[in-house]
Amino acid sequence: AQSVTQLGSHVSVSEGALVLLRCNYSSSVPPYLFWYVQYPNQGLQLLLKYTTGATLVKGINGFEAEFKKSETSFHLTKPSAHMSDAAEYFCAVSSNAGGTSYGKLTFGQGTILTVHP
Amino acid sequence: GAGVSQTPSNKVTEKGKYVELRCDPISGHTALYWYRQSLGQGPEFLIYFQGTGAADDSGLPNDRFFAVRPEGSVSTLKIQRTERGDSAVYLCASSLEAGPTYEQYFGPGTRLTVT
């Protein structure tokens, strides 16, 4: 079974400050890892994903995440927060375990990011 | 092009009633997923279709829940004898093919409230 833990249900930063949203996963097989963002009254939007290869992944809107197998982590960062980054962020895991390549996503509980002027 | 659409956007129903939630995926996408998001939680997988067939329905909570995709495009999630605990946002996603390397595109969801 797979699971995702997001540390901190709410994170608050000042505009221009570093954004760090934490995600740890559990998976018995090599994981595929994702970060999604959800703006109010909108659908989930993919920010970035890790499948194989380079462990530092760059996504949209200046976000990036690093896959650290030894720490079972996939933390999301952005060097300088903008007001428009205020939203809820979800980390998710998937795999091809057992040869069933259906892409089912297991999500964390989400982190609400607030950006102060 | 058009994204994933879901109707209705909001549905209020009384306990014990039957409801249908509709999902229109992106044209040409063969895989379709349903998730449920309760307040303060992340989305939870319900069922996934590859074409017309339900490839994995392991996330459906009980036999009151059923979903169909008869022509391999539009899907309907059906809930019988609704309970207050069914209140949640129901999300639909589609992808070009099944598998974790294919991006899932999410619709805005249907907010179901059971009174």
PDB file of C-alpha atoms in Angstrom:
ATOM      1  CA  ALA A   1       0.000   0.000   0.000  1.00  0.00           C
ATOM      2  CA  GLN A   2       1.076   3.547  -0.610  1.00  0.00           C
ATOM      3  CA  SER A   3       0.578   6.608   1.534  1.00  0.00           C
ATOM      4  CA  VAL A   4       1.508  10.272   1.618  1.00  0.00           C
ATOM      5  CA  THR A   5       2.025  12.547   4.609  1.00  0.00           C
ATOM      6  CA  GLN A   6       2.110  16.296   4.242  1.00  0.00           C
ATOM      7  CA  LEU A   7       3.605  17.986   7.275  1.00  0.00           C
ATOM      8  CA  GLY A   8       1.678  21.131   8.121  1.00  0.00           C
ATOM      9  CA  SER A   9      -1.912  21.653   7.060  1.00  0.00           C
ATOM     10  CA  HIS A  10      -1.307  25.421   6.914  1.00  0.00           C
ATOM     11  CA  VAL A  11       1.836  27.304   5.911  1.00  0.00           C
ATOM     12  CA  SER A  12       2.084  31.085   5.976  1.00  0.00           C
ATOM     13  CA  VAL A  13       4.881  33.092   4.342  1.00  0.00           C
ATOM     14  CA  SER A  14       5.564  36.687   3.425  1.00  0.00           C
ATOM     15  CA  GLU A  15       5.658  37.769  -0.176  1.00  0.00           C
ATOM     16  CA  GLY A  16       9.203  37.247  -1.463  1.00  0.00           C
ATOM     17  CA  ALA A  17      10.060  34.622   1.140  1.00  0.00           C
ATOM     18  CA  LEU A  18      11.016  31.017   0.518  1.00  0.00           C
ATOM     19  CA  VAL A  19       8.169  28.539   0.177  1.00  0.00           C
ATOM     20  CA  LEU A  20       8.755  25.042   1.566  1.00  0.00           C
ATOM     21  CA  LEU A  21       5.946  22.488   1.607  1.00  0.00           C
ATOM     22  CA  ARG A  22       6.851  19.094   3.017  1.00  0.00           C
ATOM     23  CA  CYS A  23       5.832  15.704   1.677  1.00  0.00           C
ATOM     24  CA  ASN A  24       6.876  12.227   2.770  1.00  0.00           C
ATOM     25  CA  TYR A  25       5.670   9.081   1.087  1.00  0.00           C
ATOM     26  CA  SER A  26       5.525   5.376   1.749  1.00  0.00           C
ATOM     27  CA  SER A  27       5.784   2.922  -1.116  1.00  0.00           C
ATOM     28  CA  SER A  28       7.070  -0.631  -1.417  1.00  0.00           C
ATOM     29  CA  VAL A  29       8.030  -0.076  -5.053  1.00  0.00           C
ATOM     30  CA  PRO A  30       9.695   2.819  -6.869  1.00  0.00           C
ATOM     31  CA  PRO A  31       7.228   5.673  -6.693  1.00  0.00           C
ATOM     32  CA  TYR A  32       6.001   8.223  -9.140  1.00  0.00           C
ATOM     33  CA  LEU A  33       5.514  11.495  -7.264  1.00  0.00           C
ATOM     34  CA  PHE A  34       3.372  14.520  -8.044  1.00  0.00           C
ATOM     35  CA  TRP A  35       2.495  17.943  -6.720  1.00  0.00           C
ATOM     36  CA  TYR A  36      -0.885  19.433  -7.582  1.00  0.00           C
ATOM     37  CA  VAL A  37      -2.247  22.893  -6.815  1.00  0.00           C
ATOM     38  CA  GLN A  38      -5.905  23.723  -6.242  1.00  0.00           C
ATOM     39  CA  TYR A  39      -7.171  27.275  -6.477  1.00  0.00           C
ATOM     40  CA  PRO A  40     -10.606  28.078  -5.056  1.00  0.00           C
ATOM     41  CA  ASN A  41     -13.443  26.791  -7.243  1.00  0.00           C
ATOM     42  CA  GLN A  42     -10.992  25.312  -9.749  1.00  0.00           C
ATOM     43  CA  GLY A  43      -9.824  21.807 -10.567  1.00  0.00           C
ATOM     44  CA  LEU A  44      -6.527  20.352  -9.462  1.00  0.00           C
ATOM     45  CA  GLN A  45      -3.637  21.420 -11.680  1.00  0.00           C
ATOM     46  CA  LEU A  46      -0.377  19.520 -12.022  1.00  0.00           C
ATOM     47  CA  LEU A  47       2.641  21.541 -10.844  1.00  0.00           C
ATOM     48  CA  LEU A  48       5.334  18.951 -11.440  1.00  0.00           C
ATOM     49  CA  LYS A  49       6.058  15.239 -11.357  1.00  0.00           C
ATOM     50  CA  TYR A  50       8.894  12.825 -10.777  1.00  0.00           C
ATOM     51  CA  THR A  51       8.899   9.541 -12.670  1.00  0.00           C
ATOM     52  CA  THR A  52      12.498   8.477 -13.283  1.00  0.00           C
ATOM     53  CA  GLY A  53      15.816  10.157 -13.976  1.00  0.00           C
ATOM     54  CA  ALA A  54      16.861  13.498 -12.528  1.00  0.00           C
ATOM     55  CA  THR A  55      15.800  13.813  -8.907  1.00  0.00           C
ATOM     56  CA  LEU A  56      15.396  17.599  -9.019  1.00  0.00           C
ATOM     57  CA  VAL A  57      12.243  18.370 -10.920  1.00  0.00           C
ATOM     58  CA  LYS A  58      11.214  21.804 -12.123  1.00  0.00           C
ATOM     59  CA  GLY A  59       7.585  22.689 -12.638  1.00  0.00           C
ATOM     60  CA  ILE A  60       5.366  25.576 -13.536  1.00  0.00           C
ATOM     61  CA  ASN A  61       5.279  28.973 -11.804  1.00  0.00           C
ATOM     62  CA  GLY A  62       8.850  28.651 -10.499  1.00  0.00           C
ATOM     63  CA  PHE A  63       8.217  25.632  -8.269  1.00  0.00           C
ATOM     64  CA  GLU A  64      10.590  22.723  -7.956  1.00  0.00           C
ATOM     65  CA  ALA A  65      10.839  19.536  -5.910  1.00  0.00           C
ATOM     66  CA  GLU A  66      13.589  17.080  -5.109  1.00  0.00           C
ATOM     67  CA  PHE A  67      13.079  13.330  -4.814  1.00  0.00           C
ATOM     68  CA  LYS A  68      15.177  11.971  -1.929  1.00  0.00           C
ATOM     69  CA  LYS A  69      14.849   8.209  -1.768  1.00  0.00           C
ATOM     70  CA  SER A  70      16.861   7.880   1.448  1.00  0.00           C
ATOM     71  CA  GLU A  71      14.485  10.278   3.203  1.00  0.00           C
ATOM     72  CA  THR A  72      11.344   9.123   1.338  1.00  0.00           C
ATOM     73  CA  SER A  73      10.631  12.789   0.714  1.00  0.00           C
ATOM     74  CA  PHE A  74       9.493  14.996  -2.129  1.00  0.00           C
ATOM     75  CA  HIS A  75       9.393  18.518  -0.707  1.00  0.00           C
ATOM     76  CA  LEU A  76       8.121  21.412  -2.829  1.00  0.00           C
ATOM     77  CA  THR A  77      10.010  24.703  -2.879  1.00  0.00           C
ATOM     78  CA  LYS A  78       9.897  28.120  -4.487  1.00  0.00           C
ATOM     79  CA  PRO A  79      12.600  30.720  -3.833  1.00  0.00           C
ATOM     80  CA  SER A  80      10.289  33.738  -3.705  1.00  0.00           C
ATOM     81  CA  ALA A  81       6.578  33.620  -2.934  1.00  0.00           C
ATOM     82  CA  HIS A  82       4.029  35.651  -4.870  1.00  0.00           C
ATOM     83  CA  MET A  83       0.566  36.591  -3.722  1.00  0.00           C
ATOM     84  CA  SER A  84      -0.788  34.496  -6.592  1.00  0.00           C
ATOM     85  CA  ASP A  85       0.751  31.354  -5.047  1.00  0.00           C
ATOM     86  CA  ALA A  86      -1.890  31.319  -2.318  1.00  0.00           C
ATOM     87  CA  ALA A  87      -3.754  28.052  -2.802  1.00  0.00           C
ATOM     88  CA  GLU A  88      -3.971  24.489  -1.496  1.00  0.00           C
ATOM     89  CA  TYR A  89      -1.202  22.104  -2.513  1.00  0.00           C
ATOM     90  CA  PHE A  90      -1.418  18.331  -2.660  1.00  0.00           C
ATOM     91  CA  CYS A  91       1.352  15.779  -2.862  1.00  0.00           C
ATOM     92  CA  ALA A  92       0.466  12.453  -4.497  1.00  0.00           C
ATOM     93  CA  VAL A  93       2.085   9.106  -5.217  1.00  0.00           C
ATOM     94  CA  SER A  94       1.482   6.472  -7.861  1.00  0.00           C
ATOM     95  CA  SER A  95       3.299   3.425  -9.153  1.00  0.00           C
ATOM     96  CA  ASN A  96       3.257   0.561 -11.582  1.00  0.00           C
ATOM     97  CA  ALA A  97       3.171  -1.944  -8.752  1.00  0.00           C
ATOM     98  CA  GLY A  98       2.228  -5.452  -9.804  1.00  0.00           C
ATOM     99  CA  GLY A  99       2.205  -4.515 -13.466  1.00  0.00           C
ATOM    100  CA  THR A 100      -1.069  -2.664 -13.131  1.00  0.00           C
ATOM    101  CA  SER A 101      -0.217   0.596 -14.787  1.00  0.00           C
ATOM    102  CA  TYR A 102      -3.437   2.449 -14.162  1.00  0.00           C
ATOM    103  CA  GLY A 103      -2.000   5.590 -12.587  1.00  0.00           C
ATOM    104  CA  LYS A 104      -4.226   5.635  -9.533  1.00  0.00           C
ATOM    105  CA  LEU A 105      -3.140   8.549  -7.352  1.00  0.00           C
ATOM    106  CA  THR A 106      -2.903   8.463  -3.561  1.00  0.00           C
ATOM    107  CA  PHE A 107      -3.015  12.003  -2.173  1.00  0.00           C
ATOM    108  CA  GLY A 108      -1.846  13.635   1.003  1.00  0.00           C
ATOM    109  CA  GLN A 109      -4.202  15.735   3.095  1.00  0.00           C
ATOM    110  CA  GLY A 110      -3.109  18.986   1.537  1.00  0.00           C
ATOM    111  CA  THR A 111      -1.331  22.137   2.703  1.00  0.00           C
ATOM    112  CA  ILE A 112      -2.978  25.536   2.493  1.00  0.00           C
ATOM    113  CA  LEU A 113      -0.427  28.189   1.587  1.00  0.00           C
ATOM    114  CA  THR A 114      -1.127  31.764   2.657  1.00  0.00           C
ATOM    115  CA  VAL A 115       1.051  34.599   1.337  1.00  0.00           C
ATOM    116  CA  HIS A 116       1.142  37.858   3.282  1.00  0.00           C
ATOM    117  CA  PRO A 117       2.029  41.187   1.673  1.00  0.00           C
TER     118      PRO A 117
ATOM    119  CA  GLY B   1      -9.367  23.070 -26.078  1.00  0.00           C
ATOM    120  CA  ALA B   2     -12.071  22.160 -23.599  1.00  0.00           C
ATOM    121  CA  GLY B   3     -11.034  20.630 -20.334  1.00  0.00           C
ATOM    122  CA  VAL B   4     -12.823  18.098 -18.159  1.00  0.00           C
ATOM    123  CA  SER B   5     -16.309  19.254 -17.273  1.00  0.00           C
ATOM    124  CA  GLN B   6     -18.576  18.039 -14.502  1.00  0.00           C
ATOM    125  CA  THR B   7     -22.261  18.591 -13.956  1.00  0.00           C
ATOM    126  CA  PRO B   8     -23.916  19.694 -11.844  1.00  0.00           C
ATOM    127  CA  SER B   9     -21.434  21.916 -10.040  1.00  0.00           C
ATOM    128  CA  ASN B  10     -23.534  21.686  -6.897  1.00  0.00           C
ATOM    129  CA  LYS B  11     -26.117  19.164  -5.844  1.00  0.00           C
ATOM    130  CA  VAL B  12     -28.210  19.238  -2.687  1.00  0.00           C
ATOM    131  CA  THR B  13     -30.289  16.179  -1.972  1.00  0.00           C
ATOM    132  CA  GLU B  14     -32.168  14.645   0.902  1.00  0.00           C
ATOM    133  CA  LYS B  15     -30.979  11.577   2.742  1.00  0.00           C
ATOM    134  CA  GLY B  16     -32.191   8.442   1.027  1.00  0.00           C
ATOM    135  CA  LYS B  17     -32.472   9.955  -2.447  1.00  0.00           C
ATOM    136  CA  TYR B  18     -30.689   8.808  -5.615  1.00  0.00           C
ATOM    137  CA  VAL B  19     -28.196  11.085  -7.409  1.00  0.00           C
ATOM    138  CA  GLU B  20     -26.221  10.994 -10.638  1.00  0.00           C
ATOM    139  CA  LEU B  21     -23.038  12.957 -11.222  1.00  0.00           C
ATOM    140  CA  ARG B  22     -21.742  13.420 -14.749  1.00  0.00           C
ATOM    141  CA  CYS B  23     -18.222  13.749 -16.112  1.00  0.00           C
ATOM    142  CA  ASP B  24     -17.240  14.797 -19.635  1.00  0.00           C
ATOM    143  CA  PRO B  25     -13.562  13.985 -20.184  1.00  0.00           C
ATOM    144  CA  ILE B  26     -11.193  15.590 -22.624  1.00  0.00           C
ATOM    145  CA  SER B  27     -11.900  14.290 -26.106  1.00  0.00           C
ATOM    146  CA  GLY B  28      -9.695  11.341 -27.003  1.00  0.00           C
ATOM    147  CA  HIS B  29      -8.735  10.484 -23.437  1.00  0.00           C
ATOM    148  CA  THR B  30      -9.155   6.766 -22.862  1.00  0.00           C
ATOM    149  CA  ALA B  31      -8.671   6.709 -19.091  1.00  0.00           C
ATOM    150  CA  LEU B  32     -11.127   8.274 -16.667  1.00  0.00           C
ATOM    151  CA  TYR B  33     -10.874   8.438 -12.875  1.00  0.00           C
ATOM    152  CA  TRP B  34     -13.296   9.347 -10.103  1.00  0.00           C
ATOM    153  CA  TYR B  35     -12.079  10.662  -6.746  1.00  0.00           C
ATOM    154  CA  ARG B  36     -13.904  11.922  -3.669  1.00  0.00           C
ATOM    155  CA  GLN B  37     -12.648  14.821  -1.565  1.00  0.00           C
ATOM    156  CA  SER B  38     -14.120  15.269   1.887  1.00  0.00           C
ATOM    157  CA  LEU B  39     -13.730  18.522   3.771  1.00  0.00           C
ATOM    158  CA  GLY B  40     -10.156  19.057   4.885  1.00  0.00           C
ATOM    159  CA  GLN B  41      -8.884  15.932   3.154  1.00  0.00           C
ATOM    160  CA  GLY B  42      -7.061  15.084  -0.025  1.00  0.00           C
ATOM    161  CA  PRO B  43      -8.872  13.360  -2.890  1.00  0.00           C
ATOM    162  CA  GLU B  44      -9.471   9.631  -2.461  1.00  0.00           C
ATOM    163  CA  PHE B  45      -9.613   7.233  -5.393  1.00  0.00           C
ATOM    164  CA  LEU B  46     -12.987   5.657  -6.150  1.00  0.00           C
ATOM    165  CA  ILE B  47     -12.877   3.997  -9.567  1.00  0.00           C
ATOM    166  CA  TYR B  48     -11.055   4.109 -12.867  1.00  0.00           C
ATOM    167  CA  PHE B  49     -12.117   3.261 -16.423  1.00  0.00           C
ATOM    168  CA  GLN B  50      -9.992   2.236 -19.348  1.00  0.00           C
ATOM    169  CA  GLY B  51     -12.319   2.693 -22.287  1.00  0.00           C
ATOM    170  CA  THR B  52     -15.764   1.414 -21.394  1.00  0.00           C
ATOM    171  CA  GLY B  53     -14.761  -1.008 -18.675  1.00  0.00           C
ATOM    172  CA  ALA B  54     -14.180  -0.355 -14.999  1.00  0.00           C
ATOM    173  CA  ALA B  55     -10.599  -1.520 -14.601  1.00  0.00           C
ATOM    174  CA  ASP B  56     -10.436  -0.910 -10.864  1.00  0.00           C
ATOM    175  CA  ASP B  57     -13.393  -0.123  -8.598  1.00  0.00           C
ATOM    176  CA  SER B  58     -11.611  -0.929  -5.357  1.00  0.00           C
ATOM    177  CA  GLY B  59     -12.175   2.570  -3.966  1.00  0.00           C
ATOM    178  CA  LEU B  60     -15.967   2.510  -4.098  1.00  0.00           C
ATOM    179  CA  PRO B  61     -17.028   2.596  -0.431  1.00  0.00           C
ATOM    180  CA  ASN B  62     -20.003   0.214  -0.728  1.00  0.00           C
ATOM    181  CA  ASP B  63     -22.582  -1.135  -3.138  1.00  0.00           C
ATOM    182  CA  ARG B  64     -24.613   2.073  -3.057  1.00  0.00           C
ATOM    183  CA  PHE B  65     -22.011   3.548  -5.387  1.00  0.00           C
ATOM    184  CA  PHE B  66     -21.839   2.604  -9.046  1.00  0.00           C
ATOM    185  CA  ALA B  67     -20.296   4.183 -12.127  1.00  0.00           C
ATOM    186  CA  VAL B  68     -20.653   3.626 -15.859  1.00  0.00           C
ATOM    187  CA  ARG B  69     -18.970   4.767 -19.039  1.00  0.00           C
ATOM    188  CA  PRO B  70     -21.038   3.074 -21.746  1.00  0.00           C
ATOM    189  CA  GLU B  71     -19.436   4.600 -24.839  1.00  0.00           C
ATOM    190  CA  GLY B  72     -15.959   5.178 -23.525  1.00  0.00           C
ATOM    191  CA  SER B  73     -16.395   8.906 -23.157  1.00  0.00           C
ATOM    192  CA  VAL B  74     -18.901  10.430 -20.705  1.00  0.00           C
ATOM    193  CA  SER B  75     -19.098   8.777 -17.298  1.00  0.00           C
ATOM    194  CA  THR B  76     -21.826   8.865 -14.665  1.00  0.00           C
ATOM    195  CA  LEU B  77     -21.311   8.196 -10.970  1.00  0.00           C
ATOM    196  CA  LYS B  78     -24.509   6.958  -9.365  1.00  0.00           C
ATOM    197  CA  ILE B  79     -25.234   6.965  -5.645  1.00  0.00           C
ATOM    198  CA  GLN B  80     -28.283   5.191  -4.258  1.00  0.00           C
ATOM    199  CA  ARG B  81     -29.916   5.815  -0.879  1.00  0.00           C
ATOM    200  CA  THR B  82     -27.644   8.744  -0.145  1.00  0.00           C
ATOM    201  CA  GLU B  83     -26.368   9.258   3.385  1.00  0.00           C
ATOM    202  CA  ARG B  84     -25.088  12.413   5.075  1.00  0.00           C
ATOM    203  CA  GLY B  85     -21.611  10.888   5.062  1.00  0.00           C
ATOM    204  CA  ASP B  86     -21.658  10.945   1.259  1.00  0.00           C
ATOM    205  CA  SER B  87     -21.410  14.739   1.346  1.00  0.00           C
ATOM    206  CA  ALA B  88     -18.159  15.672  -0.390  1.00  0.00           C
ATOM    207  CA  VAL B  89     -16.726  17.058  -3.604  1.00  0.00           C
ATOM    208  CA  TYR B  90     -16.620  14.413  -6.316  1.00  0.00           C
ATOM    209  CA  LEU B  91     -13.764  14.914  -8.757  1.00  0.00           C
ATOM    210  CA  CYS B  92     -13.324  13.451 -12.194  1.00  0.00           C
ATOM    211  CA  ALA B  93     -10.045  13.265 -14.082  1.00  0.00           C
ATOM    212  CA  SER B  94      -9.050  11.989 -17.498  1.00  0.00           C
ATOM    213  CA  SER B  95      -5.760  11.096 -19.134  1.00  0.00           C
ATOM    214  CA  LEU B  96      -4.696  10.173 -22.632  1.00  0.00           C
ATOM    215  CA  GLU B  97      -3.896   6.636 -21.535  1.00  0.00           C
ATOM    216  CA  ALA B  98      -3.868   4.842 -18.203  1.00  0.00           C
ATOM    217  CA  GLY B  99      -0.658   4.885 -16.236  1.00  0.00           C
ATOM    218  CA  PRO B 100       1.320   7.217 -13.963  1.00  0.00           C
ATOM    219  CA  THR B 101       3.358   8.750 -16.762  1.00  0.00           C
ATOM    220  CA  TYR B 102       0.218  10.261 -18.282  1.00  0.00           C
ATOM    221  CA  GLU B 103      -0.980  13.506 -16.714  1.00  0.00           C
ATOM    222  CA  GLN B 104      -4.431  13.409 -15.179  1.00  0.00           C
ATOM    223  CA  TYR B 105      -6.516  16.483 -15.959  1.00  0.00           C
ATOM    224  CA  PHE B 106      -9.081  17.256 -13.302  1.00  0.00           C
ATOM    225  CA  GLY B 107     -12.505  18.781 -13.591  1.00  0.00           C
ATOM    226  CA  PRO B 108     -13.780  21.418 -11.133  1.00  0.00           C
ATOM    227  CA  GLY B 109     -15.802  18.839  -9.223  1.00  0.00           C
ATOM    228  CA  THR B 110     -19.387  18.388  -8.109  1.00  0.00           C
ATOM    229  CA  ARG B 111     -20.134  19.433  -4.551  1.00  0.00           C
ATOM    230  CA  LEU B 112     -22.704  17.005  -3.131  1.00  0.00           C
ATOM    231  CA  THR B 113     -24.563  17.922   0.028  1.00  0.00           C
ATOM    232  CA  VAL B 114     -26.877  15.378   1.617  1.00  0.00           C
ATOM    233  CA  THR B 115     -29.284  16.902   4.120  1.00  0.00           C
TER     234      THR B 115
END
